[in-house]
Amino acid sequence: MKHGTQFERVGGSFQPVVRTAADLDNLVNLAPALWSVTSISIDAVAMDNVFLALMDDDGNGKIRVDEVKRAIQWFQARLRNFEGAEKGSSTLNFADLNQEDPEAMEILASAKLAVCNVGENRSDSISLEEIRNREKIIAAGLSNGDGVIPLALIEDP
C-alpha cells in the first residue's frame, strides 16, 4: 500500500511526521492500523488541556483515531491558508480564515469582538493568549456584569 505519510522513529516506534498541511491530509487518509496508538487517555498526553478536551468530542476522556481525523478535517475546513499553522504561530490572521465557511465566519466575528473588547486598534489578527484572556474580554465588553447591555454603552443609535 502506497501512501504519502513519512515516518520517523521516535522512542522506539515509528511515528508519522506532520510538518505541513499536506501531511495532515496524509494523516486523515492513513489507515488506523498504521497509527501507533488508536486511543489514548487525555491525562497521558502532555499537551494543552483545552485543545485536548475539544478533540475529545464524545467527552469520554480519551482521544481516538477518528476524533483526531475529525479535528484535522474541522481545522482544514476553517482555514484557507495554513502558513501560520505550519510555522507553529499562536496568532490567527483573519485573512487566513475560509471566507466561504459559515463557522469560520463565526470565529472571525467572535475574534474581532474580542480584539475590540480589549481595546486593541487592529482588525487583522488575534493571539491565543488574547482569546484566552476571558476576564479582560468580558470586563471590557458592552455589559454591566449580569449580561445586560445598558443602552448608554451602545454608540450606534
PDB file of N, CA and C in Angstrom, residues 7-8 16 21 25-26 38 54 60-61 66-67 77 81 87 101 104 127 137 146 153-154:
ATOM      1  N   PHE A   7       7.404   8.573   8.022  1.00  0.00           N
ATOM      2  CA  PHE A   7       7.511   8.146   9.408  1.00  0.00           C
ATOM      3  C   PHE A   7       8.937   8.356   9.893  1.00  0.00           C
ATOM      4  N   GLU A   8       9.057   8.652  11.187  1.00  0.00           N
ATOM      5  CA  GLU A   8      10.360   8.740  11.850  1.00  0.00           C
ATOM      6  C   GLU A   8      10.296   7.902  13.110  1.00  0.00           C
ATOM      7  N   PRO A  16       4.181   9.130  12.555  1.00  0.00           N
ATOM      8  CA  PRO A  16       4.033   9.940  11.337  1.00  0.00           C
ATOM      9  C   PRO A  16       4.603  11.343  11.545  1.00  0.00           C
ATOM     10  N   ALA A  21       0.456  21.232   5.890  1.00  0.00           N
ATOM     11  CA  ALA A  21      -0.960  20.933   5.706  1.00  0.00           C
ATOM     12  C   ALA A  21      -1.138  19.668   4.865  1.00  0.00           C
ATOM     13  N   ASP A  25      -3.336  16.051   5.465  1.00  0.00           N
ATOM     14  CA  ASP A  25      -4.157  15.300   4.506  1.00  0.00           C
ATOM     15  C   ASP A  25      -3.769  13.828   4.528  1.00  0.00           C
ATOM     16  N   ASN A  26      -2.463  13.582   4.530  1.00  0.00           N
ATOM     17  CA  ASN A  26      -1.980  12.202   4.555  1.00  0.00           C
ATOM     18  C   ASN A  26      -2.408  11.494   5.837  1.00  0.00           C
ATOM     19  N   THR A  38      -4.206   3.851  18.882  1.00  0.00           N
ATOM     20  CA  THR A  38      -5.544   4.080  18.340  1.00  0.00           C
ATOM     21  C   THR A  38      -6.459   4.781  19.332  1.00  0.00           C
ATOM     22  N   LEU A  54     -11.350  19.636  23.439  1.00  0.00           N
ATOM     23  CA  LEU A  54     -12.096  19.884  22.203  1.00  0.00           C
ATOM     24  C   LEU A  54     -11.983  18.708  21.237  1.00  0.00           C
ATOM     25  N   ASN A  60     -15.334  11.302  26.596  1.00  0.00           N
ATOM     26  CA  ASN A  60     -15.044  10.115  27.400  1.00  0.00           C
ATOM     27  C   ASN A  60     -13.644  10.126  28.017  1.00  0.00           C
ATOM     28  N   GLY A  61     -12.911  11.230  27.865  1.00  0.00           N
ATOM     29  CA  GLY A  61     -11.576  11.326  28.454  1.00  0.00           C
ATOM     30  C   GLY A  61     -10.486  10.667  27.637  1.00  0.00           C
ATOM     31  N   ASP A  66     -10.416   8.325  15.134  1.00  0.00           N
ATOM     32  CA  ASP A  66     -11.495   9.008  14.423  1.00  0.00           C
ATOM     33  C   ASP A  66     -11.675  10.447  14.930  1.00  0.00           C
ATOM     34  N   GLU A  67     -11.426  10.686  16.217  1.00  0.00           N
ATOM     35  CA  GLU A  67     -11.536  12.044  16.758  1.00  0.00           C
ATOM     36  C   GLU A  67     -10.401  12.928  16.250  1.00  0.00           C
ATOM     37  N   ALA A  77     -11.163  22.751   7.176  1.00  0.00           N
ATOM     38  CA  ALA A  77     -12.335  23.414   6.595  1.00  0.00           C
ATOM     39  C   ALA A  77     -12.406  24.883   6.986  1.00  0.00           C
ATOM     40  N   ASN A  81      -5.515  29.282   4.405  1.00  0.00           N
ATOM     41  CA  ASN A  81      -4.067  29.441   4.367  1.00  0.00           C
ATOM     42  C   ASN A  81      -3.506  28.826   5.643  1.00  0.00           C
ATOM     43  N   LYS A  87       4.078  27.171  10.625  1.00  0.00           N
ATOM     44  CA  LYS A  87       5.179  27.826  11.344  1.00  0.00           C
ATOM     45  C   LYS A  87       5.039  27.697  12.857  1.00  0.00           C
ATOM     46  N   ASP A 101     -16.805  29.486   4.634  1.00  0.00           N
ATOM     47  CA  ASP A 101     -17.265  28.570   5.669  1.00  0.00           C
ATOM     48  C   ASP A 101     -18.006  29.347   6.751  1.00  0.00           C
ATOM     49  N   ALA A 104     -16.285  29.427  10.149  1.00  0.00           N
ATOM     50  CA  ALA A 104     -15.089  30.282  10.129  1.00  0.00           C
ATOM     51  C   ALA A 104     -15.489  31.744  10.258  1.00  0.00           C
ATOM     52  N   SER A 127      -4.184  36.687  19.028  1.00  0.00           N
ATOM     53  CA  SER A 127      -3.295  35.643  19.527  1.00  0.00           C
ATOM     54  C   SER A 127      -4.061  34.704  20.443  1.00  0.00           C
ATOM     55  N   ILE A 137     -11.536  40.286  28.235  1.00  0.00           N
ATOM     56  CA  ILE A 137     -12.511  40.426  27.149  1.00  0.00           C
ATOM     57  C   ILE A 137     -13.890  40.768  27.713  1.00  0.00           C
ATOM     58  N   ASP A 146     -24.049  41.501  34.513  1.00  0.00           N
ATOM     59  CA  ASP A 146     -25.104  40.496  34.616  1.00  0.00           C
ATOM     60  C   ASP A 146     -25.580  40.033  33.243  1.00  0.00           C
ATOM     61  N   LEU A 153     -24.171  52.246  26.779  1.00  0.00           N
ATOM     62  CA  LEU A 153     -22.921  51.735  26.235  1.00  0.00           C
ATOM     63  C   LEU A 153     -22.959  51.524  24.722  1.00  0.00           C
ATOM     64  N   ILE A 154     -24.120  51.645  24.128  1.00  0.00           N
ATOM     65  CA  ILE A 154     -24.244  51.408  22.695  1.00  0.00           C
ATOM     66  C   ILE A 154     -24.109  52.748  21.977  1.00  0.00           C
TER      67      ILE A 154
END
